[in-house]
Amino acid sequence: MLDVLLLNSPLEFQKSKNKEQYLPPIGLGYIMTYLLKDNINAKLNDCIYLNQNFDEICHLIRSKKPRYLGINVFSTNIHIVKEIVKKIPKDIKVIIGGQLVKCIYKEIASWNVEHKIIAVCGEGELIIPDIIKESVKEKPIMINDNCTVYRVDNTSIYFPEDISQIVLDRNLFKNRILKNRFNLQEACMVSSRGCIYNCAFCGGAKSLNEDICTRIRSKDSIIDEINEIKKVNPEVQSIRMLDDLFLRSRRSIKEAIEIFQIVQLKWRAMAHIYSFRNNQDLLQELSRCGCLEVFVGIETGSNRMRKKINKLGTAEEVYECIKAILNANINVKGYFMYGLPEENLEDMQETYRLARELKEASENTKAMFRNSTFQFRPYHGTLLYEQLKEKNIKLEGIQSNNSLNSIKGRTQFNYSAGNFSECPDNVLNDFIINTLKMNED
């Protein structure tokens, strides 16, 4: 009998009609690793990657008949996860996890379902095996008729304090190697947990997660995992670091250079402009050790809006920093966001102008600047979400924004919960589309 079926929950009820690449669910991979270590019979199913519709997912659950269903939840698919729980046999116990759960566990507890639900607030790889074995060594923070809630924070015995000791079975993602935009076979991994930044739109913001500490993996543990990736997938040519803190400081930049000088692979990573503000002398070394591209969350080119969303640095500093990265022959992908609360036409024009200036700056180098641009959506528990609630602004469910689907490969990102800016929908959509079209130049 199957003990646990882990689901990476779907973004839509229906199948996607578009062929897009999706990142592997690394977090569920860690949970699966520790279930298998405990000899628990478990299966991991990525509904997004397999492009399964609602009926297929429910049929899978009924046919596998697991004792427990483990499923993650996001602001974009709460309604879908709730319907999945309603449709499956009542004797299946449901474990719900993900960053969002700490903000909505009371809502989950109010669902009108007969299943026993266990909600986990925090990281789950160490506590979930004990949940399955019904041997949890801590008291829940809440119990009602059918819902039990556990919190894994700094004080919990299940909190993975030293993430260098937390391993991921890379065989779980043996078939999930992606082809990046440089036509290289690429594997994904993470080097940290928690965040040192406080962006007002992000559920991972430091001020919202004071019950956990930021943790950084050791250089040796990162090298060990990359070597394991190379062993499992010898075809891998590049590594993508998914977390925000791999390049967080001068010391970490030097460590990244040392790591990739040893493993001899190309690589890409997230970075903040402040990571390079006083470290531009290291950019050439970064390029020589195989850094193909850095991902930078720019969000807006309006200094007024940057202050409102707690984004460090001015638009001018963003430009100068990214220009220096490009001059070192490192490509840059910048993330932009339109539709922020109180954003006006001038703010949007400043964001568009910054994106255009960065694109033009790259044309004078051997590197490339591209952008990934989104419509702002308020995620549960974030600072902007709470500010909108305080103003009694109606927060609708997050739905697909089909007006943006003229850009191929974007359906997994084109969601809207309403337009909170001071510009009409058509103006908002035009700025998003026209910014994305710069990538076609």
CSV table of C-alpha atoms in Angstrom, one decimal:
chain,number,residue,atom,x,y,z
A,1,MET,CA,0.0,0.0,0.0
A,2,LEU,CA,1.2,3.5,-0.8
A,3,ASP,CA,1.8,5.5,2.3
A,4,VAL,CA,2.2,8.9,0.8
A,5,LEU,CA,1.4,10.5,-2.6
A,6,LEU,CA,3.2,13.9,-2.8
A,7,LEU,CA,1.7,16.3,-5.4
A,8,ASN,CA,3.1,19.4,-6.9
A,9,SER,CA,-0.3,21.0,-7.2
A,10,PRO,CA,-1.6,22.2,-10.6
A,11,LEU,CA,-1.9,25.9,-11.6
A,12,GLU,CA,-5.1,25.4,-13.5
A,13,PHE,CA,-8.1,23.0,-13.6
A,14,GLN,CA,-7.5,22.3,-17.3
A,15,LYS,CA,-4.4,21.1,-19.2
A,16,SER,CA,-2.1,23.8,-20.5
A,17,LYS,CA,-2.2,24.2,-24.3
A,18,ASN,CA,1.3,25.5,-24.4
A,19,LYS,CA,4.5,23.7,-24.2
A,20,GLU,CA,6.6,25.4,-21.6
A,21,GLN,CA,9.5,24.4,-19.3
A,22,TYR,CA,8.8,24.2,-15.6
A,23,LEU,CA,11.3,24.2,-12.7
A,24,PRO,CA,11.4,21.0,-10.7
A,25,PRO,CA,9.7,21.1,-7.2
A,26,ILE,CA,12.9,21.0,-5.2
A,27,GLY,CA,11.1,21.5,-1.9
A,28,LEU,CA,9.0,18.4,-2.4
A,29,GLY,CA,12.1,16.6,-3.5
A,30,TYR,CA,13.6,17.2,0.0
A,31,ILE,CA,10.5,15.8,1.6
A,32,MET,CA,10.5,12.8,-0.7
A,33,THR,CA,14.2,12.2,0.1
A,34,TYR,CA,13.5,12.0,3.9
A,35,LEU,CA,10.4,9.8,3.4
A,36,LEU,CA,12.4,7.3,1.5
A,37,LYS,CA,15.2,7.5,4.1
A,38,ASP,CA,12.6,6.4,6.7
A,39,ASN,CA,11.5,3.5,4.5
A,40,ILE,CA,8.1,5.1,3.9
A,41,ASN,CA,6.5,4.0,0.7
A,42,ALA,CA,6.0,7.3,-1.2
A,43,LYS,CA,5.6,8.6,-4.7
A,44,LEU,CA,6.2,12.1,-6.0
A,45,ASN,CA,3.9,13.4,-8.8
A,46,ASP,CA,4.4,16.8,-10.5
A,47,CYS,CA,1.0,17.7,-11.8
A,48,ILE,CA,2.4,20.8,-13.6
A,49,TYR,CA,5.2,19.1,-15.4
A,50,LEU,CA,2.9,16.2,-16.4
A,51,ASN,CA,0.2,18.7,-17.5
A,52,GLN,CA,-2.5,16.8,-15.7
A,53,ASN,CA,-6.0,18.3,-15.5
A,54,PHE,CA,-8.2,18.2,-12.4
A,55,ASP,CA,-10.0,15.0,-13.3
A,56,GLU,CA,-6.8,13.1,-14.1
A,57,ILE,CA,-5.3,14.2,-10.7
A,58,CYS,CA,-8.4,13.0,-8.8
A,59,HIS,CA,-8.3,9.7,-10.7
A,60,LEU,CA,-4.6,9.3,-9.9
A,61,ILE,CA,-5.3,9.8,-6.2
A,62,ARG,CA,-8.3,7.4,-6.2
A,63,SER,CA,-6.3,4.7,-8.1
A,64,LYS,CA,-3.2,4.9,-5.9
A,65,LYS,CA,-5.2,4.9,-2.7
A,66,PRO,CA,-2.5,6.4,-0.5
A,67,ARG,CA,-2.9,6.7,3.3
A,68,TYR,CA,-1.8,10.3,3.0
A,69,LEU,CA,-1.9,12.8,0.3
A,70,GLY,CA,0.8,15.5,0.6
A,71,ILE,CA,0.1,18.6,-1.5
A,72,ASN,CA,1.5,22.2,-1.7
A,73,VAL,CA,-0.6,25.3,-2.0
A,74,PHE,CA,0.0,28.7,-3.5
A,75,SER,CA,-2.0,32.0,-3.6
A,76,THR,CA,-2.7,31.2,-7.2
A,77,ASN,CA,-4.3,27.8,-6.7
A,78,ILE,CA,-6.0,27.7,-3.2
A,79,HIS,CA,-9.3,27.1,-4.8
A,80,ILE,CA,-8.0,24.2,-6.9
A,81,VAL,CA,-6.3,22.5,-3.9
A,82,LYS,CA,-9.5,22.8,-1.9
A,83,GLU,CA,-11.5,21.1,-4.8
A,84,ILE,CA,-9.0,18.3,-5.0
A,85,VAL,CA,-9.4,17.6,-1.3
A,86,LYS,CA,-13.2,17.6,-1.7
A,87,LYS,CA,-13.1,15.1,-4.5
A,88,ILE,CA,-10.9,12.4,-3.1
A,89,PRO,CA,-12.0,9.5,-0.8
A,90,LYS,CA,-12.6,10.7,2.8
A,91,ASP,CA,-10.4,8.1,4.3
A,92,ILE,CA,-7.3,9.7,2.8
A,93,LYS,CA,-5.5,12.0,5.2
A,94,VAL,CA,-4.3,15.2,3.7
A,95,ILE,CA,-1.0,17.1,4.5
A,96,ILE,CA,-0.9,20.6,3.2
A,97,GLY,CA,2.3,22.6,3.1
A,98,GLY,CA,4.1,25.5,1.4
A,99,GLN,CA,5.2,29.0,2.3
A,100,LEU,CA,1.6,30.2,2.2
A,101,VAL,CA,0.2,27.8,4.9
A,102,LYS,CA,1.4,30.0,7.8
A,103,CYS,CA,-0.9,32.8,6.4
A,104,ILE,CA,-4.0,30.7,5.6
A,105,TYR,CA,-4.0,27.7,8.0
A,106,LYS,CA,-7.2,29.1,9.8
A,107,GLU,CA,-8.9,29.2,6.4
A,108,ILE,CA,-7.8,25.7,5.6
A,109,ALA,CA,-9.2,24.6,9.0
A,110,SER,CA,-12.6,26.1,8.1
A,111,TRP,CA,-12.9,24.1,4.8
A,112,ASN,CA,-16.1,22.1,4.8
A,113,VAL,CA,-14.5,18.6,4.3
A,114,GLU,CA,-14.6,15.4,6.2
A,115,HIS,CA,-11.0,14.5,5.6
A,116,LYS,CA,-8.4,14.7,8.4
A,117,ILE,CA,-6.1,17.6,7.4
A,118,ILE,CA,-2.7,18.3,8.7
A,119,ALA,CA,-1.3,21.7,7.9
A,120,VAL,CA,2.4,22.3,8.2
A,121,CYS,CA,3.7,25.9,8.7
A,122,GLY,CA,7.3,25.8,7.8
A,123,GLU,CA,9.8,23.3,6.3
A,124,GLY,CA,8.5,19.8,6.1
A,125,GLU,CA,11.2,17.3,5.4
A,126,LEU,CA,11.9,16.4,9.0
A,127,ILE,CA,8.4,16.5,10.5
A,128,ILE,CA,6.4,14.8,7.7
A,129,PRO,CA,8.0,11.3,8.2
A,130,ASP,CA,6.9,11.5,11.8
A,131,ILE,CA,3.4,12.7,10.8
A,132,ILE,CA,3.1,9.6,8.6
A,133,LYS,CA,4.3,7.3,11.4
A,134,GLU,CA,2.0,9.1,13.8
A,135,SER,CA,4.9,9.8,16.1
A,136,VAL,CA,5.2,13.6,16.1
A,137,LYS,CA,7.2,14.7,19.1
A,138,GLU,CA,5.8,18.3,19.4
A,139,LYS,CA,2.3,19.6,20.2
A,140,PRO,CA,0.3,21.2,17.4
A,141,ILE,CA,-0.4,24.9,17.5
A,142,MET,CA,-4.0,24.3,16.7
A,143,ILE,CA,-6.5,21.4,16.6
A,144,ASN,CA,-10.2,21.6,15.6
A,145,ASP,CA,-12.6,18.9,14.5
A,146,ASN,CA,-10.7,17.7,11.5
A,147,CYS,CA,-7.6,19.9,11.2
A,148,THR,CA,-4.3,19.7,13.0
A,149,VAL,CA,-1.7,22.5,12.5
A,150,TYR,CA,2.0,22.1,13.2
A,151,ARG,CA,4.6,25.0,13.1
A,152,VAL,CA,8.2,24.3,12.3
A,153,ASP,CA,10.2,27.4,13.4
A,154,ASN,CA,13.4,28.2,15.1
A,155,THR,CA,12.2,26.5,18.3
A,156,SER,CA,11.0,23.3,16.7
A,157,ILE,CA,13.1,20.1,17.0
A,158,TYR,CA,12.1,19.6,13.3
A,159,PHE,CA,13.7,22.8,12.2
A,160,PRO,CA,16.6,22.1,9.8
A,161,GLU,CA,19.1,24.5,11.4
A,162,ASP,CA,22.1,23.2,9.5
A,163,ILE,CA,21.0,22.9,5.9
A,164,SER,CA,24.4,21.7,4.8
A,165,GLN,CA,23.4,18.4,6.4
A,166,ILE,CA,20.0,18.3,4.6
A,167,VAL,CA,20.5,16.2,1.4
A,168,LEU,CA,18.5,15.9,-1.7
A,169,ASP,CA,18.3,12.6,-3.6
A,170,ARG,CA,19.1,13.8,-7.1
A,171,ASN,CA,17.8,10.6,-8.7
A,172,LEU,CA,14.3,12.1,-8.0
A,173,PHE,CA,15.0,14.7,-10.7
A,174,LYS,CA,17.1,12.5,-13.1
A,175,ASN,CA,14.6,13.3,-15.9
A,176,ARG,CA,14.1,16.9,-15.1
A,177,ILE,CA,17.1,18.5,-16.7
A,178,LEU,CA,16.2,21.6,-18.6
A,179,LYS,CA,17.7,23.2,-21.7
A,180,ASN,CA,18.5,26.8,-20.9
A,181,ARG,CA,18.4,29.7,-23.3
A,182,PHE,CA,22.1,29.1,-24.1
A,183,ASN,CA,21.2,25.6,-25.3
A,184,LEU,CA,22.9,23.9,-22.4
A,185,GLN,CA,21.6,21.1,-20.3
A,186,GLU,CA,20.9,22.6,-16.9
A,187,ALA,CA,20.1,21.3,-13.4
A,188,CYS,CA,18.6,23.4,-10.6
A,189,MET,CA,19.5,23.5,-6.9
A,190,VAL,CA,19.3,25.8,-3.9
A,191,SER,CA,22.1,27.1,-1.7
A,192,SER,CA,20.2,28.9,1.1
A,193,ARG,CA,16.9,29.2,3.0
A,194,GLY,CA,15.3,32.3,4.4
A,195,CYS,CA,15.9,35.8,3.1
A,196,ILE,CA,17.8,39.0,4.2
A,197,TYR,CA,15.6,41.3,2.2
A,198,ASN,CA,12.2,42.8,3.0
A,199,CYS,CA,10.4,43.3,-0.3
A,200,ALA,CA,6.8,44.3,0.4
A,201,PHE,CA,5.4,42.0,-2.3
A,202,CYS,CA,7.2,38.8,-1.2
A,203,GLY,CA,6.0,36.1,1.2
A,204,GLY,CA,9.6,35.3,2.0
A,205,ALA,CA,10.3,38.8,3.3
A,206,LYS,CA,12.5,38.9,6.4
A,207,SER,CA,9.9,40.8,8.5
A,208,LEU,CA,7.3,38.1,7.8
A,209,ASN,CA,9.5,35.3,8.8
A,210,GLU,CA,11.2,36.3,12.0
A,211,ASP,CA,10.4,32.9,13.5
A,212,ILE,CA,13.0,31.3,11.2
A,213,CYS,CA,16.7,32.3,10.6
A,214,THR,CA,18.5,32.6,7.3
A,215,ARG,CA,20.7,29.6,6.6
A,216,ILE,CA,23.5,29.3,4.1
A,217,ARG,CA,24.9,26.0,2.9
A,218,SER,CA,28.6,25.4,3.1
A,219,LYS,CA,30.9,25.4,0.1
A,220,ASP,CA,31.6,21.7,0.5
A,221,SER,CA,27.9,20.7,0.6
A,222,ILE,CA,27.2,22.7,-2.6
A,223,ILE,CA,30.2,21.1,-4.3
A,224,ASP,CA,29.0,17.6,-3.1
A,225,GLU,CA,25.5,18.1,-4.6
A,226,ILE,CA,26.9,19.4,-7.9
A,227,ASN,CA,29.1,16.3,-8.1
A,228,GLU,CA,26.1,14.2,-7.3
A,229,ILE,CA,24.2,15.9,-10.2
A,230,LYS,CA,27.1,15.2,-12.5
A,231,LYS,CA,27.1,11.5,-11.4
A,232,VAL,CA,23.3,11.1,-11.9
A,233,ASN,CA,23.2,13.3,-15.1
A,234,PRO,CA,26.6,13.3,-16.8
A,235,GLU,CA,25.1,15.3,-19.7
A,236,VAL,CA,24.6,18.4,-17.4
A,237,GLN,CA,26.5,21.4,-18.6
A,238,SER,CA,25.1,24.2,-16.4
A,239,ILE,CA,23.8,24.8,-12.9
A,240,ARG,CA,21.0,27.2,-11.9
A,241,MET,CA,20.9,28.4,-8.3
A,242,LEU,CA,17.3,29.2,-7.6
A,243,ASP,CA,17.6,31.0,-4.3
A,244,ASP,CA,18.3,34.8,-3.8
A,245,LEU,CA,21.4,34.5,-1.6
A,246,PHE,CA,24.0,32.6,-3.5
A,247,LEU,CA,25.6,35.9,-4.5
A,248,ARG,CA,24.7,38.0,-1.4
A,249,SER,CA,28.1,39.5,-0.5
A,250,ARG,CA,31.8,39.8,-1.4
A,251,ARG,CA,32.6,36.7,0.5
A,252,SER,CA,29.8,34.6,-1.2
A,253,ILE,CA,30.9,35.9,-4.6
A,254,LYS,CA,34.5,34.7,-4.0
A,255,GLU,CA,33.1,31.4,-2.7
A,256,ALA,CA,31.0,31.0,-5.9
A,257,ILE,CA,34.1,31.6,-8.0
A,258,GLU,CA,35.9,28.9,-6.0
A,259,ILE,CA,33.0,26.4,-6.4
A,260,PHE,CA,32.7,26.7,-10.1
A,261,GLN,CA,36.5,26.7,-10.7
A,262,ILE,CA,36.4,23.3,-9.0
A,263,VAL,CA,33.2,21.8,-10.6
A,264,GLN,CA,34.0,23.2,-14.1
A,265,LEU,CA,30.4,23.8,-15.2
A,266,LYS,CA,28.6,26.9,-16.5
A,267,TRP,CA,26.1,28.5,-14.1
A,268,ARG,CA,23.4,31.1,-13.5
A,269,ALA,CA,22.2,32.6,-10.3
A,270,MET,CA,19.9,35.2,-8.6
A,271,ALA,CA,21.6,38.4,-7.3
A,272,HIS,CA,20.7,41.7,-5.8
A,273,ILE,CA,22.3,44.9,-7.1
A,274,TYR,CA,23.8,45.6,-3.7
A,275,SER,CA,25.7,42.3,-4.0
A,276,PHE,CA,27.8,44.0,-6.7
A,277,ARG,CA,27.7,47.7,-5.6
A,278,ASN,CA,31.2,47.5,-4.0
A,279,ASN,CA,32.4,44.3,-5.7
A,280,GLN,CA,32.6,45.1,-9.3
A,281,ASP,CA,36.3,44.2,-9.3
A,282,LEU,CA,35.1,40.6,-9.0
A,283,LEU,CA,32.9,40.6,-12.1
A,284,GLN,CA,35.6,39.5,-14.6
A,285,GLU,CA,36.5,36.6,-12.3
A,286,LEU,CA,32.8,35.6,-12.2
A,287,SER,CA,32.7,35.6,-16.0
A,288,ARG,CA,35.9,33.5,-16.3
A,289,CYS,CA,34.6,30.9,-13.9
A,290,GLY,CA,31.6,30.2,-16.1
A,291,CYS,CA,28.9,32.6,-14.9
A,292,LEU,CA,26.6,32.9,-17.9
A,293,GLU,CA,23.8,35.0,-16.4
A,294,VAL,CA,22.5,36.7,-13.3
A,295,PHE,CA,18.9,37.2,-12.5
A,296,VAL,CA,18.1,40.6,-10.8
A,297,GLY,CA,14.7,41.5,-9.3
A,298,ILE,CA,14.5,45.2,-10.5
A,299,GLU,CA,10.7,45.3,-10.2
A,300,THR,CA,10.3,49.1,-11.0
A,301,GLY,CA,12.2,52.0,-12.4
A,302,SER,CA,10.3,54.5,-10.3
A,303,ASN,CA,12.3,55.6,-7.2
A,304,ARG,CA,9.0,56.6,-5.6
A,305,MET,CA,7.6,53.0,-6.1
A,306,ARG,CA,10.9,51.4,-5.1
A,307,LYS,CA,10.6,53.0,-1.6
A,308,LYS,CA,7.0,51.9,-1.3
A,309,ILE,CA,7.9,48.3,-2.0
A,310,ASN,CA,11.0,48.3,0.2
A,311,LYS,CA,13.3,47.7,-2.8
A,312,LEU,CA,16.9,48.7,-1.9
A,313,GLY,CA,18.8,51.0,-4.3
A,314,THR,CA,17.7,53.7,-6.7
A,315,ALA,CA,16.9,53.2,-10.4
A,316,GLU,CA,20.2,55.0,-11.2
A,317,GLU,CA,22.1,52.5,-9.1
A,318,VAL,CA,20.3,49.6,-10.8
A,319,TYR,CA,21.4,50.9,-14.2
A,320,GLU,CA,25.0,51.5,-13.3
A,321,CYS,CA,25.3,48.1,-11.6
A,322,ILE,CA,23.7,46.1,-14.4
A,323,LYS,CA,25.8,48.0,-17.0
A,324,ALA,CA,28.9,46.9,-15.1
A,325,ILE,CA,27.8,43.3,-15.1
A,326,LEU,CA,27.1,43.4,-18.8
A,327,ASN,CA,30.5,45.0,-19.5
A,328,ALA,CA,32.0,41.9,-17.8
A,329,ASN,CA,30.3,39.8,-20.5
A,330,ILE,CA,27.8,38.4,-18.1
A,331,ASN,CA,24.2,38.3,-19.3
A,332,VAL,CA,21.4,39.7,-17.2
A,333,LYS,CA,17.8,38.8,-16.8
A,334,GLY,CA,15.8,41.6,-15.1
A,335,TYR,CA,12.4,41.0,-13.5
A,336,PHE,CA,9.9,43.9,-13.7
A,337,MET,CA,6.4,44.4,-12.2
A,338,TYR,CA,3.6,46.7,-13.3
A,339,GLY,CA,0.3,47.3,-11.6
A,340,LEU,CA,1.5,48.1,-8.1
A,341,PRO,CA,-0.8,49.9,-5.6
A,342,GLU,CA,-0.7,53.7,-6.3
A,343,GLU,CA,1.5,53.3,-9.4
A,344,ASN,CA,0.7,55.9,-11.9
A,345,LEU,CA,1.4,56.5,-15.6
A,346,GLU,CA,4.7,58.3,-14.8
A,347,ASP,CA,5.9,55.4,-12.7
A,348,MET,CA,5.1,52.9,-15.5
A,349,GLN,CA,6.9,55.1,-18.0
A,350,GLU,CA,10.0,55.2,-15.7
A,351,THR,CA,10.0,51.4,-15.5
A,352,TYR,CA,9.7,51.0,-19.2
A,353,ARG,CA,12.4,53.6,-19.7
A,354,LEU,CA,14.8,51.7,-17.4
A,355,ALA,CA,14.1,48.4,-19.2
A,356,ARG,CA,14.8,50.1,-22.6
A,357,GLU,CA,18.0,51.8,-21.4
A,358,LEU,CA,19.3,48.5,-20.0
A,359,LYS,CA,18.5,46.8,-23.3
A,360,GLU,CA,20.3,49.5,-25.2
A,361,ALA,CA,23.3,49.3,-22.8
A,362,SER,CA,23.7,45.6,-23.5
A,363,GLU,CA,23.9,46.3,-27.3
A,364,ASN,CA,27.3,47.9,-26.7
A,365,THR,CA,28.6,44.7,-25.0
A,366,LYS,CA,29.0,41.1,-25.9
A,367,ALA,CA,26.4,40.2,-23.2
A,368,MET,CA,22.6,40.4,-23.4
A,369,PHE,CA,19.9,42.0,-21.3
A,370,ARG,CA,16.5,40.4,-21.3
A,371,ASN,CA,13.4,40.9,-19.1
A,372,SER,CA,10.7,38.9,-17.5
A,373,THR,CA,7.7,41.1,-16.7
A,374,PHE,CA,4.7,40.4,-14.6
A,375,GLN,CA,1.5,42.0,-13.4
A,376,PHE,CA,1.6,42.6,-9.7
A,377,ARG,CA,-0.6,40.3,-7.6
A,378,PRO,CA,-1.0,40.5,-3.9
A,379,TYR,CA,0.1,37.3,-2.2
A,380,HIS,CA,-1.5,36.4,1.1
A,381,GLY,CA,0.3,37.7,4.2
A,382,THR,CA,2.7,40.1,2.3
A,383,LEU,CA,3.1,43.7,3.4
A,384,LEU,CA,1.2,45.0,0.3
A,385,TYR,CA,-1.5,42.4,0.7
A,386,GLU,CA,-2.1,43.6,4.3
A,387,GLN,CA,-2.0,47.2,3.3
A,388,LEU,CA,-4.7,46.6,0.7
A,389,LYS,CA,-6.9,44.8,3.2
A,390,GLU,CA,-6.5,47.7,5.6
A,391,LYS,CA,-7.8,50.1,2.9
A,392,ASN,CA,-10.8,47.7,2.4
A,393,ILE,CA,-9.7,47.2,-1.3
A,394,LYS,CA,-11.4,44.1,-2.7
A,395,LEU,CA,-9.0,41.3,-3.2
A,396,GLU,CA,-10.3,38.9,-5.8
A,397,GLY,CA,-9.0,35.4,-6.4
A,398,ILE,CA,-6.0,35.1,-8.6
A,399,GLN,CA,-7.0,34.2,-12.2
A,400,SER,CA,-5.3,33.8,-15.5
A,401,ASN,CA,-4.9,37.1,-17.5
A,402,ASN,CA,-5.4,35.9,-21.0
A,403,SER,CA,-4.8,39.4,-22.3
A,404,LEU,CA,-1.1,38.8,-21.9
A,405,ASN,CA,-0.9,35.4,-23.7
A,406,SER,CA,0.2,37.0,-27.0
A,407,ILE,CA,3.7,36.5,-25.7
A,408,LYS,CA,4.6,32.8,-26.1
A,409,GLY,CA,5.9,30.8,-23.2
A,410,ARG,CA,4.3,33.0,-20.6
A,411,THR,CA,1.0,31.4,-19.6
A,412,GLN,CA,2.5,30.0,-16.3
A,413,PHE,CA,3.2,33.6,-15.2
A,414,ASN,CA,0.2,35.5,-16.6
A,415,TYR,CA,-2.0,35.8,-13.5
A,416,SER,CA,-4.1,38.7,-12.2
A,417,ALA,CA,-5.9,39.4,-8.9
A,418,GLY,CA,-7.1,42.8,-10.2
A,419,ASN,CA,-5.4,46.1,-11.3
A,420,PHE,CA,-4.3,48.1,-8.2
A,421,SER,CA,-2.6,50.8,-10.1
A,422,GLU,CA,-4.0,54.2,-11.1
A,423,CYS,CA,-3.9,53.3,-14.8
A,424,PRO,CA,-6.7,51.5,-16.7
A,425,ASP,CA,-6.3,47.8,-17.6
A,426,ASN,CA,-5.5,48.4,-21.3
A,427,VAL,CA,-2.6,50.7,-20.4
A,428,LEU,CA,-1.3,48.3,-17.8
A,429,ASN,CA,-1.4,45.4,-20.2
A,430,ASP,CA,0.3,47.4,-22.9
A,431,PHE,CA,3.2,48.3,-20.7
A,432,ILE,CA,3.7,44.6,-19.8
A,433,ILE,CA,3.5,43.4,-23.4
A,434,ASN,CA,5.7,46.2,-24.8
A,435,THR,CA,8.3,45.6,-22.1
A,436,LEU,CA,8.3,41.8,-22.9
A,437,LYS,CA,8.6,42.6,-26.6
A,438,MET,CA,12.0,44.2,-26.1
A,439,ASN,CA,13.2,40.6,-25.8
A,440,GLU,CA,12.4,40.2,-29.5
A,441,ASP,CA,14.5,43.1,-30.7
